[in-house]
Tab-separated table of C-alpha atoms and ligand atoms in Angstrom:
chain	number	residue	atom	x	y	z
A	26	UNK	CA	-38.715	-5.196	-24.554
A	27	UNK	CA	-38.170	-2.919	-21.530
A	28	UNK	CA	-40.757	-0.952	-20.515
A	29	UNK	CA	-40.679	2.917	-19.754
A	30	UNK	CA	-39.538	4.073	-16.084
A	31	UNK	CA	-42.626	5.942	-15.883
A	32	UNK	CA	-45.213	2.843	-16.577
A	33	UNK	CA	-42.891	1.056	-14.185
A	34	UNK	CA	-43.611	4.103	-11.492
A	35	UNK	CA	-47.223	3.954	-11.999
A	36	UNK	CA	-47.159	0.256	-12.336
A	37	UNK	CA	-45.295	-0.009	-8.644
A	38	UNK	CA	-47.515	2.578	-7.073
A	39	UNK	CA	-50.802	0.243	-8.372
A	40	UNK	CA	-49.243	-2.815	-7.179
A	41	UNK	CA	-48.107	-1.374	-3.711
A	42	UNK	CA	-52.004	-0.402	-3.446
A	43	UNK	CA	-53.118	-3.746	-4.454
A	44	UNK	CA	-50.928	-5.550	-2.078
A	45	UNK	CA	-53.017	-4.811	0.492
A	46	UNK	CA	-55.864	-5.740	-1.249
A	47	UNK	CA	-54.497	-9.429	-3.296
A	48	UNK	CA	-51.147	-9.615	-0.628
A	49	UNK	CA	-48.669	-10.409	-3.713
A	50	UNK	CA	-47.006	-7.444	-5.151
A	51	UNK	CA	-46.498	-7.019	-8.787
A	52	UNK	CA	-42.775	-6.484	-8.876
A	53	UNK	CA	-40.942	-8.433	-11.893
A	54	UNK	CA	-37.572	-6.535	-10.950
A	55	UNK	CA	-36.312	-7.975	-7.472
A	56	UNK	CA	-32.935	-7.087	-7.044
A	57	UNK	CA	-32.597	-9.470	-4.466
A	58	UNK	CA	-32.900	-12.674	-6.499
A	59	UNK	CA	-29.333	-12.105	-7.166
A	60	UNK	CA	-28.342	-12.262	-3.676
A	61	UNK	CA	-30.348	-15.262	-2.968
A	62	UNK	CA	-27.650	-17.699	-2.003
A	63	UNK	CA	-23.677	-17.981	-1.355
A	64	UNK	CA	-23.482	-19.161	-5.352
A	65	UNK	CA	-25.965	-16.867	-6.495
A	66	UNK	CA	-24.012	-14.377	-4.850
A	67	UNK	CA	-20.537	-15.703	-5.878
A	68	UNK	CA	-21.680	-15.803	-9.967
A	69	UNK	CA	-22.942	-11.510	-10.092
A	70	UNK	CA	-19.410	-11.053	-7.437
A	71	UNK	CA	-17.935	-7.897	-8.984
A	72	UNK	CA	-14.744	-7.546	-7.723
A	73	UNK	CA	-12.256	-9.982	-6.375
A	74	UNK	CA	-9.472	-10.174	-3.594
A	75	UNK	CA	-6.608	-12.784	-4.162
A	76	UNK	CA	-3.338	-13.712	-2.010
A	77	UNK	CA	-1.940	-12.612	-5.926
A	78	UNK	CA	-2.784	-9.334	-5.525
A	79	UNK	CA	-1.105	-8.762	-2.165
A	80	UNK	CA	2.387	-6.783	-0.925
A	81	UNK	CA	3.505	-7.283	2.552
A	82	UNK	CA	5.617	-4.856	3.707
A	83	UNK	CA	8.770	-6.079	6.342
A	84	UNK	CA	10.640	-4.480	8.913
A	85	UNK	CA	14.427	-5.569	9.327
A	86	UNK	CA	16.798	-5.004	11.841
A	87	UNK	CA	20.256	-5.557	12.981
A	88	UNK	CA	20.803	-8.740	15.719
A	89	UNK	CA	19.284	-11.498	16.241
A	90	UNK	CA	16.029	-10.872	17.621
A	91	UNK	CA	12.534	-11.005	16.241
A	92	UNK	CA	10.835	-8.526	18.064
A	93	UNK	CA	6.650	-7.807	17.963
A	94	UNK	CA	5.991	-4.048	17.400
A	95	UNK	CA	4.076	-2.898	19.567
A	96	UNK	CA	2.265	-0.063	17.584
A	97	UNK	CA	1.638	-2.709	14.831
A	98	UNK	CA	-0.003	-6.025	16.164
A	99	UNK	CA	0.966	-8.930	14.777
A	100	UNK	CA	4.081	-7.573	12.752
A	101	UNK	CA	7.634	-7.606	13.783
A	102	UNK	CA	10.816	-6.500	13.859
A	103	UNK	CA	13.105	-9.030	11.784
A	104	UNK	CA	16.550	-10.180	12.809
A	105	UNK	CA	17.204	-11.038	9.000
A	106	UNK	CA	17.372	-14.585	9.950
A	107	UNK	CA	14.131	-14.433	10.914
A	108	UNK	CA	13.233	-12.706	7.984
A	109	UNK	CA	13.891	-15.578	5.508
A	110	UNK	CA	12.683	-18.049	7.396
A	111	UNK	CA	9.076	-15.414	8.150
A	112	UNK	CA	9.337	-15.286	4.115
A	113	UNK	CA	9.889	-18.909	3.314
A	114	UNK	CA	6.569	-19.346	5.164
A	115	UNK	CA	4.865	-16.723	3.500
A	116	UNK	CA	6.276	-17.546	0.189
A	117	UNK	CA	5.505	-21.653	0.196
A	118	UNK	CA	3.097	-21.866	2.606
A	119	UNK	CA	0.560	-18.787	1.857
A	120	UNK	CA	1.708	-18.021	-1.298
A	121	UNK	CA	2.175	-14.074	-0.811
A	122	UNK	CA	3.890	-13.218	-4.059
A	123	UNK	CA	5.941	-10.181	-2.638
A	124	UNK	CA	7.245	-8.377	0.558
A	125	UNK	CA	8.740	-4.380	0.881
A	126	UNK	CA	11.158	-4.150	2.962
A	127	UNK	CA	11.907	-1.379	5.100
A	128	UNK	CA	15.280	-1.174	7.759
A	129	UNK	CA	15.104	-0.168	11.035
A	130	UNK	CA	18.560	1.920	11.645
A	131	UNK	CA	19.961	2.407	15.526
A	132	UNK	CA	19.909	5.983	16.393
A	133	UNK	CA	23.687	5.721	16.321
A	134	UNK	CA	23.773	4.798	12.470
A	135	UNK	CA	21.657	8.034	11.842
A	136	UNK	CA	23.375	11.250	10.561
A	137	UNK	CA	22.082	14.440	8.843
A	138	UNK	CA	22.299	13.316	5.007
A	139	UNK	CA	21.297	9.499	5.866
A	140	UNK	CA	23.908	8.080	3.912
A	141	UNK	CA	23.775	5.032	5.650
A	142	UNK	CA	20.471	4.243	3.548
A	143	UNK	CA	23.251	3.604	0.750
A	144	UNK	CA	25.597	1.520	2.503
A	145	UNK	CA	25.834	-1.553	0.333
A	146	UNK	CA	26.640	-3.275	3.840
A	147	UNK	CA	23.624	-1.804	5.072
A	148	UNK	CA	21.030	-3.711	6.793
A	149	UNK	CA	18.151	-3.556	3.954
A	150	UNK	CA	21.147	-4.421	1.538
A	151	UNK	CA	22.089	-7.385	3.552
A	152	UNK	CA	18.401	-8.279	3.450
A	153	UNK	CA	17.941	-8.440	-0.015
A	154	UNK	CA	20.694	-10.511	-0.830
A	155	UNK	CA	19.553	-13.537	1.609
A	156	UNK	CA	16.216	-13.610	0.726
A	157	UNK	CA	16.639	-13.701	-3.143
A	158	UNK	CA	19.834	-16.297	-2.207
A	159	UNK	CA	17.072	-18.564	-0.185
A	160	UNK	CA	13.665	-17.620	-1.787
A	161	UNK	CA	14.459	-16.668	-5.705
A	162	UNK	CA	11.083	-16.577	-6.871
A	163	UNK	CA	9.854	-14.366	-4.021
A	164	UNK	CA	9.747	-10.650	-5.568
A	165	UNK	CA	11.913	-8.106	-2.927
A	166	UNK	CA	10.975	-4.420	-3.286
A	167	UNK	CA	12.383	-1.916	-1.619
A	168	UNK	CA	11.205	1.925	0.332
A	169	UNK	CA	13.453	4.531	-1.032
A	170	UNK	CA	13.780	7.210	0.824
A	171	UNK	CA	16.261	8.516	3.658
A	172	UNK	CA	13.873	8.778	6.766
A	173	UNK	CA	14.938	6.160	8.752
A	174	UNK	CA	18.720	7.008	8.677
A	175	UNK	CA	18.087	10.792	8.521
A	176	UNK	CA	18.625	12.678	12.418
A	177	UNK	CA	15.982	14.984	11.063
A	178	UNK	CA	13.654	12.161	10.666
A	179	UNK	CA	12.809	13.685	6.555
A	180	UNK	CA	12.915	11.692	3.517
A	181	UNK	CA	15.756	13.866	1.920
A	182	UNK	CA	18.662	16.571	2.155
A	183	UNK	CA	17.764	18.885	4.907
A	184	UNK	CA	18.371	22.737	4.765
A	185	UNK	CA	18.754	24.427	8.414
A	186	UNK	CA	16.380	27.732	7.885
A	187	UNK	CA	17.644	30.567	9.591
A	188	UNK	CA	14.414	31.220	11.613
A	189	UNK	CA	13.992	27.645	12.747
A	190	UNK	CA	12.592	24.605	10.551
A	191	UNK	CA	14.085	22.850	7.883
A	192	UNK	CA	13.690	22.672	4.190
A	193	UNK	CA	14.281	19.659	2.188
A	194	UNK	CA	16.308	19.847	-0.904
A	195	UNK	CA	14.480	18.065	-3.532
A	196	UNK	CA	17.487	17.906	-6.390
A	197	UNK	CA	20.330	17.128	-3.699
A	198	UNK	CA	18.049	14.288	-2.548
A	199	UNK	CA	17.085	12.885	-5.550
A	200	UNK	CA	21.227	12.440	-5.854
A	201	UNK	CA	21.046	10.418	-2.203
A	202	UNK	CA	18.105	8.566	-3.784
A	203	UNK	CA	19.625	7.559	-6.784
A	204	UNK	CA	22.257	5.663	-4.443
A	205	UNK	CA	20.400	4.261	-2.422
A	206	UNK	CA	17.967	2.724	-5.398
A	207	UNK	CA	21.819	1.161	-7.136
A	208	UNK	CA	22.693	-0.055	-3.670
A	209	UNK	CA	19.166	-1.529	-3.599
A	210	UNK	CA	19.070	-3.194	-7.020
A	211	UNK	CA	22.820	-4.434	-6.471
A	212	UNK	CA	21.880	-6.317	-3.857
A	213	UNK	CA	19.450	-7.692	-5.840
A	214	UNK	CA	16.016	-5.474	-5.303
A	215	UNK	CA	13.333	-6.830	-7.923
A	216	UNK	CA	10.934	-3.524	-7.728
A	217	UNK	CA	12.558	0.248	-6.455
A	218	UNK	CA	9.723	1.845	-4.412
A	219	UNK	CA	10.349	6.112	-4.161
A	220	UNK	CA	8.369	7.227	-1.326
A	221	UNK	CA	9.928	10.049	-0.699
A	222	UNK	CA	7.782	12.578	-3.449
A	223	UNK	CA	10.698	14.742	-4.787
A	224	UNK	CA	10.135	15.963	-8.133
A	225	UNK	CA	11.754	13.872	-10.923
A	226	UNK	CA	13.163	11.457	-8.729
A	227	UNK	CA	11.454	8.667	-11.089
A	228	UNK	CA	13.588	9.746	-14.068
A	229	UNK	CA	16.614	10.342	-12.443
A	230	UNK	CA	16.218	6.072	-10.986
A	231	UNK	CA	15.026	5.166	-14.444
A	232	UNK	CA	18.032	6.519	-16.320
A	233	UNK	CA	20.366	5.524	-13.656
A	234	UNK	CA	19.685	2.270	-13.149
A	235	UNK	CA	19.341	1.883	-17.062
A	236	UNK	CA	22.795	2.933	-17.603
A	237	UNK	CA	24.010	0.175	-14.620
A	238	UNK	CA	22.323	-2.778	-16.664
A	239	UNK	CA	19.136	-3.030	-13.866
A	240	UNK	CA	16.730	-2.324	-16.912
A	241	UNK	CA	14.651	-5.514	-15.755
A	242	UNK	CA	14.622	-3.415	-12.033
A	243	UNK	CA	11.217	-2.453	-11.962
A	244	UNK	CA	9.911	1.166	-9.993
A	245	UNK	CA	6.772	1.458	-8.204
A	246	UNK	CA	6.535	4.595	-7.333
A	247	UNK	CA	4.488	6.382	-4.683
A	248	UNK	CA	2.872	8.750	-7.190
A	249	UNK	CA	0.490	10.318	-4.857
A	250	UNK	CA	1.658	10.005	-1.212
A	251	UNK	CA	-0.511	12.273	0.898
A	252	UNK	CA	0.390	13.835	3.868
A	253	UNK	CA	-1.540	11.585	5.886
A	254	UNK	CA	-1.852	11.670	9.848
A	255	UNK	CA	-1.760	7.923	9.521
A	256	UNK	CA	1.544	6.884	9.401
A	257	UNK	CA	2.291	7.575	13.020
A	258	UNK	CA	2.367	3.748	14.169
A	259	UNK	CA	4.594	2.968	11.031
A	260	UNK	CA	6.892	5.955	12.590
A	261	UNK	CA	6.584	4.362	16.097
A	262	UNK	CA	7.644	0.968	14.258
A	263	UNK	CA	11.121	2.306	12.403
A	264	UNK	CA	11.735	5.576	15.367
A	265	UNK	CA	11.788	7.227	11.809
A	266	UNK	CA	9.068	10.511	13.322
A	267	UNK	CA	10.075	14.021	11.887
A	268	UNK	CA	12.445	15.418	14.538
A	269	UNK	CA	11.528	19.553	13.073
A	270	UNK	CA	8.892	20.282	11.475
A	271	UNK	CA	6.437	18.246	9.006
A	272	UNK	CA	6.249	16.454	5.453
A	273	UNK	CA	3.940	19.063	3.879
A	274	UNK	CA	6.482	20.520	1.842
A	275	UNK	CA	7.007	17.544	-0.190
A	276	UNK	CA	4.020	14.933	0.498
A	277	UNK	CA	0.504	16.078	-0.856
A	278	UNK	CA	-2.320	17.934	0.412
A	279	UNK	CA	-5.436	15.626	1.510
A	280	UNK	CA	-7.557	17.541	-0.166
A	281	UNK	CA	-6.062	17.512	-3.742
A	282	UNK	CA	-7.038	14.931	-6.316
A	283	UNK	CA	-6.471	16.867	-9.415
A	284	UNK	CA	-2.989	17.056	-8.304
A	285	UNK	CA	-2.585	13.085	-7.854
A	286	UNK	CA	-3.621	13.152	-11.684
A	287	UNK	CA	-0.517	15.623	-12.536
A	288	UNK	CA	2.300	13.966	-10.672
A	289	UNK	CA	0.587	10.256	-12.389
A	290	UNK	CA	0.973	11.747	-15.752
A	291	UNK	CA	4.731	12.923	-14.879
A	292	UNK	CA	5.913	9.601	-13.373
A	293	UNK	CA	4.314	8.235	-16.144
A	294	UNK	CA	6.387	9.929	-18.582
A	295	UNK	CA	9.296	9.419	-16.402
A	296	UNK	CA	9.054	5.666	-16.418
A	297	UNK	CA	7.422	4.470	-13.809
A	298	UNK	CA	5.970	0.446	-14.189
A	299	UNK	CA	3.329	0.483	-11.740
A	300	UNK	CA	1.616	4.273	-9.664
A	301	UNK	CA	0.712	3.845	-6.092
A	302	UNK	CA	-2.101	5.717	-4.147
A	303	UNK	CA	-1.187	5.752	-0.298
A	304	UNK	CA	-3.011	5.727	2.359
A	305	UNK	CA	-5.525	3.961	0.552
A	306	UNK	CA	-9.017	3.850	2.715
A	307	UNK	CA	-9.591	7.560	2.801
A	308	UNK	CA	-8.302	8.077	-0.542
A	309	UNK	CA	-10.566	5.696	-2.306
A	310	UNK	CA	-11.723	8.512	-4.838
A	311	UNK	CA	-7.944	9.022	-6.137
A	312	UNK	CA	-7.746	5.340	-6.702
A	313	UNK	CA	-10.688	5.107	-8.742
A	314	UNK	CA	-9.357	8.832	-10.418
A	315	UNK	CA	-6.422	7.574	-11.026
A	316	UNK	CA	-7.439	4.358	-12.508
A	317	UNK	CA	-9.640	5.614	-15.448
A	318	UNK	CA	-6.562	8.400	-16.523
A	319	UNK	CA	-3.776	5.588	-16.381
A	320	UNK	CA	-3.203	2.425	-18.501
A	321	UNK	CA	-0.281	1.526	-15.832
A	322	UNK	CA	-1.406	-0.643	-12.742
A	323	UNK	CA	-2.155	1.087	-9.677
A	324	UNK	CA	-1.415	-0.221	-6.223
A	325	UNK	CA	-2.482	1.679	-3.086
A	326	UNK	CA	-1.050	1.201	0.450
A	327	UNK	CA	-3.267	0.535	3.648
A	328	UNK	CA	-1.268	2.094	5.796
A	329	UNK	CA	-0.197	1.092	9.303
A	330	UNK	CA	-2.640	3.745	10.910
A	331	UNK	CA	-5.306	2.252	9.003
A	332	UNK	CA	-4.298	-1.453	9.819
A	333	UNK	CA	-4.155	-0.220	13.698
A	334	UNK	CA	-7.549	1.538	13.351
A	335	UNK	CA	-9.085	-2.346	12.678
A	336	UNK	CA	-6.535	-4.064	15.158
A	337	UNK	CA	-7.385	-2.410	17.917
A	338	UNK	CA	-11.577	-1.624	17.219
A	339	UNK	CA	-10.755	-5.622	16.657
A	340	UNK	CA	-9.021	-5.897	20.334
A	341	UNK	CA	-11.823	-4.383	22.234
A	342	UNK	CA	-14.286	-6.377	20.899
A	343	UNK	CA	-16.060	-4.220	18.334
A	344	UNK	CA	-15.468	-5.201	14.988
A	345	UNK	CA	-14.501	-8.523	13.761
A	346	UNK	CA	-11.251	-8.453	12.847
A	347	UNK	CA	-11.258	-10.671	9.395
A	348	UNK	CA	-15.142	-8.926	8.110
A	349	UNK	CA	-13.311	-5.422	8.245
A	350	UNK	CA	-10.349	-6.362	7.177
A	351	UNK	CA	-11.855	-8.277	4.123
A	352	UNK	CA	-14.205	-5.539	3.047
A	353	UNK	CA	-11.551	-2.260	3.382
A	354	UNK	CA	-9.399	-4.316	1.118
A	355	UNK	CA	-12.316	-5.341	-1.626
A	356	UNK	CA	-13.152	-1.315	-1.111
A	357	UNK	CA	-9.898	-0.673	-2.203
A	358	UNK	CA	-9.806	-3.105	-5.166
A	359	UNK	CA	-13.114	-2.311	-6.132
A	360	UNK	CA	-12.200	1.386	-6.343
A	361	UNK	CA	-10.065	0.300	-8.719
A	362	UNK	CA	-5.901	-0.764	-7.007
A	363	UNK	CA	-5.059	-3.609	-9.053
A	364	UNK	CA	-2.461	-4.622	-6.066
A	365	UNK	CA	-2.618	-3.567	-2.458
A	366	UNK	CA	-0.077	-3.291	0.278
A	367	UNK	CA	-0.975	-4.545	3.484
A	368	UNK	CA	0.116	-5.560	6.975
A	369	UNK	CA	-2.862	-7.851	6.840
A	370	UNK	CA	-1.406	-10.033	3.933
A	371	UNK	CA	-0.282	-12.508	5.930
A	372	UNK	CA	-3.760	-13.267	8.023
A	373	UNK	CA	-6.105	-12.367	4.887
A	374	UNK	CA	-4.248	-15.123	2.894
A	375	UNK	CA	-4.836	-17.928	5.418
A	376	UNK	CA	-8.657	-16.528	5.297
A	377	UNK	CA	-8.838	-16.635	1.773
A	378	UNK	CA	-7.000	-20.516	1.710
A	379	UNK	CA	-9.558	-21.922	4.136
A	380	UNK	CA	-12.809	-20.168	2.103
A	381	UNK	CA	-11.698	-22.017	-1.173
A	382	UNK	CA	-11.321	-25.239	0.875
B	412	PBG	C1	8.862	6.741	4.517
B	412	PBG	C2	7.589	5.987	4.533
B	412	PBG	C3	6.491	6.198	5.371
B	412	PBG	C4	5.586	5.177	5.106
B	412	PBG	C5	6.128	4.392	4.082
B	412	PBG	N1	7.371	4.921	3.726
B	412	PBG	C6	6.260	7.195	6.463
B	412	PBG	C7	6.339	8.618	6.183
B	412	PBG	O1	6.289	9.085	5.031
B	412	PBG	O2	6.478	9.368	7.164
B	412	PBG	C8	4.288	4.971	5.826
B	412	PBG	C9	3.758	3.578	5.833
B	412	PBG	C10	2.671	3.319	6.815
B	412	PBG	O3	2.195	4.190	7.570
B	412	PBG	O4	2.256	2.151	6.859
B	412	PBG	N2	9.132	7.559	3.462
């Protein structure tokens, strides 16, 4: 039978006297038996990280060079080439169940309405189609949204405002979106990823790729993308950095979660398979919000300026690169992301293959 908290006060304040006195306390509740060992520890383990649960998002490019990126360590700039083979490894060897691809677009490619992003000879499109040719059972997603082939460096249409700034259309780019998500799942694109945050742009994929016969094309969409002063080295990795102006018209305010919950229940309704949370770290509140009002699976992004954040405390020495690593991703599971995207996939499934050896 449990006893009442307030014997069990009195009780400890007695036996915390008599310590001194006998030099055993009387304390039958010791938390600490259940961290007592490694397998003690393993058994009462909460909440669990697998190479399963990972998404590694890619960078492609035209030519035939790999390149490092310099504002992400470790990752690189594909030729796609090097892509397949990268993902052959990551696939077989590390078992990484998925990769997002993003293209990297010359500045010459780039025009005001991005409509390169939709050109089925375009380099993501190309991209797709060798890596489910070579690697089938590898699941491709795809980013959909026009900032890297957009001069303004926005996600969508831009509108010119007379006194300076732009304004981005959200209907005519959900129309641009809509093409480049068919181009996409033409090619072969297992999951559509929106991260651009017009409104109804997950209804207007849904019903479009329905009608083409990609109803087994799944969207994840990025349901609450904040915006976040982290994505600058992802920016410094595509050259995809607002030219004018800023993404607050369209991506949300950090300090909203109430408003995460709205656009979950819309994209909900609108179809969406799985809701993302990005950046993932600092939003580890909207995560756990967002898991309790959904039934759908939630993924959240760690984002590249929380990736470089570890990197380079990791480079100088301070923090060890594979502890941090390993405990902002648990954080993020145990908050509640059933998947995460990360440019650590790669390195944290090699750590987690030689723990279970
Ligand atoms: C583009 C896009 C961005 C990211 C993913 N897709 C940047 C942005 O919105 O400016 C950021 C990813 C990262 O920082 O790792 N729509």
């Amino acid at each position: 039978m449990l006893e009442s908290p307030v014997f069990w006060a009195g009780d400890y304040r007695l036996s915390v006297i008599s310590f001194f006195d006998s030099d055993m306390m009387k304390l039958p509740i010791r938390p600490r038996r259940n961290r007592k060992s490694s397998a003690m520890r393993g058994l009462v383990r909460e909440t669990s990280l697998s190479t399963a649960d990972l998404i590694y998002p890619m960078f492609v490019q035209e030519g035939n060079r790999d390149e490092p990126i310099e504002s992400l360590p470790g990752c690189k700039r594909w030729s796609i080439a090097g892509l397949v083979r990268e993902c052959h490894r990551l696939h077989e060897k590390l078992g990484i169940p998925c990769v997002d691809l993003f293209g990297v677009a010359p500045e010459a490619l780039k025009t005001p309405d991005g409509v390169e992003a939709h050109n089925p000879q375009g380099i993501v499109q190309r991209a797709i189609r060798a890596l489910k040719a070579e690697i089938p059972d590898l699941l491709v997603m795809t980013d959909v949204a026009l900032d890297p082939y957009s001069t303004y460096g926005q996600d969508g249409i831009v509108r010119e405002l007379p006194g300076g700034g732009v304004e981005v259309l959200n209907d005519e780019t959900v129309e641009a979106l809509v093409l480049q998500a068919l181009s996409h799942a033409e090619a072969g694109a297992d999951i559509i990823s929106p991260s651009d945050m017009m409104d109804g742009r997950v209804a207007a994929l849904r019903s479009a790729l329905d009608e083409r016969g990609y109803d087994q094309v799944s969207i994840m969409s990025y349901t609450s993308k904040y915006a976040s002063s982290l994505y600058g080295p992802f920016r410094g990795a595509l050259g995809s950095a607002p030219k004018t102006g800023d993404k607050k018209g369209y991506q949300m305010d950090p300090a909203n979660v109430r408003e995460a919950l709205r656009e979950a229940l819309l994209d909900e309704q609108e179809g969406a398979d799985i809701l993302m949370v990005k950046p993932a770290t600092f939003y580890l509140d909207v995560i756990a919000a967002m898991r309790e009002h959904t039934n759908l699976p939630v993924a959240a992004y760690h984002v590249s300026g929380e990736y470089l954040m570890i990197q380079s405390a990791a480079a100088s020495g301070w923090l060890n690169e594979r502890e941090a690593t390993l405990e902002a991703l648990v954080s993020i599971r145990r908050a509640g992301a059933d998947m995460i995207l990360t440019y650590s996939a790669p390195r944290v499934a090699e750590w987690l293959m030689q723990e279970n050896c």
